[in-house]
Coordinates of C-alpha atoms in Angstrom, one line a residue:
M30 CA 42.0 169.1 0.0
K31 CA 40.7 168.5 3.5
V32 CA 37.9 170.4 5.1
S33 CA 36.0 170.3 8.4
K34 CA 33.1 167.9 8.9
R35 CA 30.9 170.9 9.1
A36 CA 32.2 172.2 5.7
L37 CA 31.1 168.8 4.2
L38 CA 27.5 169.7 5.2
L39 CA 27.9 173.1 3.5
I40 CA 29.3 171.5 0.3
A41 CA 26.5 168.9 0.2
G42 CA 23.9 171.7 0.7
L43 CA 25.3 173.8 -2.1
V44 CA 25.6 170.8 -4.5
W45 CA 22.0 169.7 -4.0
G46 CA 20.7 173.3 -3.8
I47 CA 22.4 174.4 -7.1
A48 CA 21.5 171.1 -8.9
G49 CA 17.9 171.4 -7.7
G50 CA 17.7 175.1 -8.6
N51 CA 18.8 174.3 -12.2
I52 CA 16.3 171.4 -12.6
L53 CA 13.6 173.6 -11.1
R54 CA 14.5 176.4 -13.6
I55 CA 14.1 173.9 -16.5
G56 CA 10.8 172.7 -15.1
F57 CA 9.4 176.2 -14.7
A58 CA 10.6 177.2 -18.2
A59 CA 8.7 174.3 -19.7
Y60 CA 5.6 175.0 -17.5
T61 CA 4.6 178.2 -19.1
A62 CA 2.2 176.5 -21.5
Y63 CA 1.0 173.8 -19.1
W64 CA -0.2 175.6 -16.0
S65 CA -3.3 173.9 -14.6
V66 CA -4.4 172.8 -11.1
W67 CA -4.0 169.1 -12.2
N68 CA -0.4 169.6 -13.3
V69 CA 0.5 171.5 -10.1
L70 CA -1.0 168.7 -8.1
I71 CA 1.1 166.2 -10.0
S72 CA 4.2 168.3 -9.5
L73 CA 3.4 168.3 -5.8
A74 CA 3.0 164.5 -5.8
V75 CA 6.4 164.2 -7.5
Y76 CA 7.9 166.5 -4.9
L77 CA 6.5 164.6 -2.0
A78 CA 7.5 161.2 -3.4
F79 CA 11.1 162.3 -3.9
E80 CA 11.3 164.3 -0.6
L81 CA 9.7 161.7 1.7
C82 CA 11.0 158.5 0.1
I83 CA 14.5 159.5 -1.0
F84 CA 16.0 162.9 -0.3
S85 CA 15.0 163.5 3.4
R86 CA 16.4 160.0 4.2
M87 CA 19.5 160.8 2.2
V88 CA 20.1 164.0 4.2
R89 CA 19.7 162.2 7.5
K90 CA 22.0 159.3 6.4
H91 CA 24.8 161.5 5.0
T92 CA 24.6 164.0 8.0
A93 CA 25.0 161.1 10.4
R94 CA 27.8 159.6 8.4
I95 CA 29.7 162.9 8.1
L96 CA 29.3 163.9 11.8
G97 CA 30.4 160.3 12.7
Y98 CA 33.8 160.6 11.2
A99 CA 36.5 160.2 13.9
E100 CA 38.8 162.8 12.4
E101 CA 37.5 166.4 12.2
R102 CA 39.1 167.1 8.8
Q103 CA 38.1 165.0 5.7
F104 CA 38.6 165.0 2.0
F105 CA 36.1 167.4 0.5
L106 CA 34.4 164.7 -1.7
K107 CA 33.5 162.8 1.4
C108 CA 30.3 164.9 1.6
F109 CA 28.8 161.9 -0.4
D110 CA 29.6 158.3 -0.6
V111 CA 30.2 156.3 -3.7
K112 CA 26.5 155.3 -4.0
A113 CA 25.4 158.9 -3.9
F114 CA 27.8 159.9 -6.6
C115 CA 26.5 157.0 -8.7
I116 CA 22.9 158.1 -8.1
M117 CA 23.9 161.7 -9.1
G118 CA 25.6 160.5 -12.3
F119 CA 22.5 158.3 -13.2
M120 CA 20.1 161.2 -12.6
I121 CA 22.2 163.6 -14.7
A122 CA 22.5 161.1 -17.6
M123 CA 18.8 160.2 -17.5
G124 CA 17.7 163.9 -17.3
V125 CA 19.9 165.0 -20.2
G126 CA 19.0 161.9 -22.1
L127 CA 15.2 162.4 -21.7
R128 CA 15.4 166.1 -22.7
V129 CA 17.7 165.6 -25.7
S130 CA 16.0 162.5 -27.0
G131 CA 12.6 164.1 -27.3
L132 CA 11.0 160.9 -25.9
C133 CA 9.2 162.9 -23.2
P134 CA 6.7 165.7 -24.0
D135 CA 7.3 169.1 -22.7
V136 CA 4.4 168.7 -20.2
F137 CA 6.3 165.8 -18.6
I138 CA 9.5 167.9 -18.3
A139 CA 7.5 170.7 -16.8
V140 CA 5.6 168.6 -14.2
F141 CA 8.3 166.1 -13.3
Y142 CA 11.3 168.5 -13.3
T143 CA 9.4 171.0 -11.2
G144 CA 8.6 168.4 -8.5
L145 CA 12.1 166.9 -8.6
G146 CA 13.9 170.2 -8.6
A147 CA 11.9 171.5 -5.6
S148 CA 12.7 168.3 -3.7
L149 CA 16.4 168.7 -4.5
V150 CA 16.3 172.3 -3.3
T151 CA 14.7 171.1 -0.1
A152 CA 17.5 168.6 0.4
G153 CA 20.0 171.4 -0.1
I154 CA 18.2 173.5 2.5
L155 CA 18.2 170.6 5.0
F156 CA 21.9 170.1 4.6
L157 CA 22.4 173.9 5.1
R158 CA 20.2 173.7 8.2
N159 CA 22.4 170.9 9.5
Y160 CA 25.5 173.0 8.7
I161 CA 24.2 175.8 10.8
Q162 CA 23.2 173.5 13.6
A163 CA 26.6 171.9 13.5
G164 CA 28.2 175.3 14.2
A165 CA 25.8 176.1 17.0
A166 CA 26.1 172.6 18.6
G167 CA 29.8 172.0 18.0
T168 CA 29.0 169.3 15.3
E169 CA 28.0 166.5 17.6
D170 CA 24.3 167.2 17.7
A171 CA 23.6 168.7 14.3
G172 CA 20.9 167.1 12.2
Q173 CA 19.8 165.0 15.2
G174 CA 16.5 166.8 15.9
K175 CA 13.2 164.9 16.4
E176 CA 12.6 164.5 12.6
E177 CA 16.0 163.1 12.0
T178 CA 15.9 160.3 14.6
D179 CA 12.9 158.3 13.3
G180 CA 14.9 155.3 12.5
D181 CA 15.7 155.9 8.8
A182 CA 19.3 157.1 9.3

């Protein structure tokens, strides 16, 4: 099924937003017994590490790639490249494996999942922002604001 380049940004935003919301929900559920200033600060550090080092760059890269397609309509799975799908698969497998195995204490799940989930939700929001900007700008300028052109794309 082919969709517009703009729709690919919407799909990417929904995928990361829903995945992030689910991970954030798991983190919050585990957090009930572990609320402390220290744990919140660690969750914030996890959030910042993932957001600044991985997901904000990923959003810029995929937005530029999507908007750079010559043809307006693309197969709907082209919202991500093969590497991104591999990363998603690895993250899902590791996340399920860590929780099911019992190797990680609940406090780790609470702190790490909360930071990671919040970062994924932020990535989803950034893709949705680019989707909206693509509609306003006619796709060619979406996601190319000042913060997106710092050389990481």
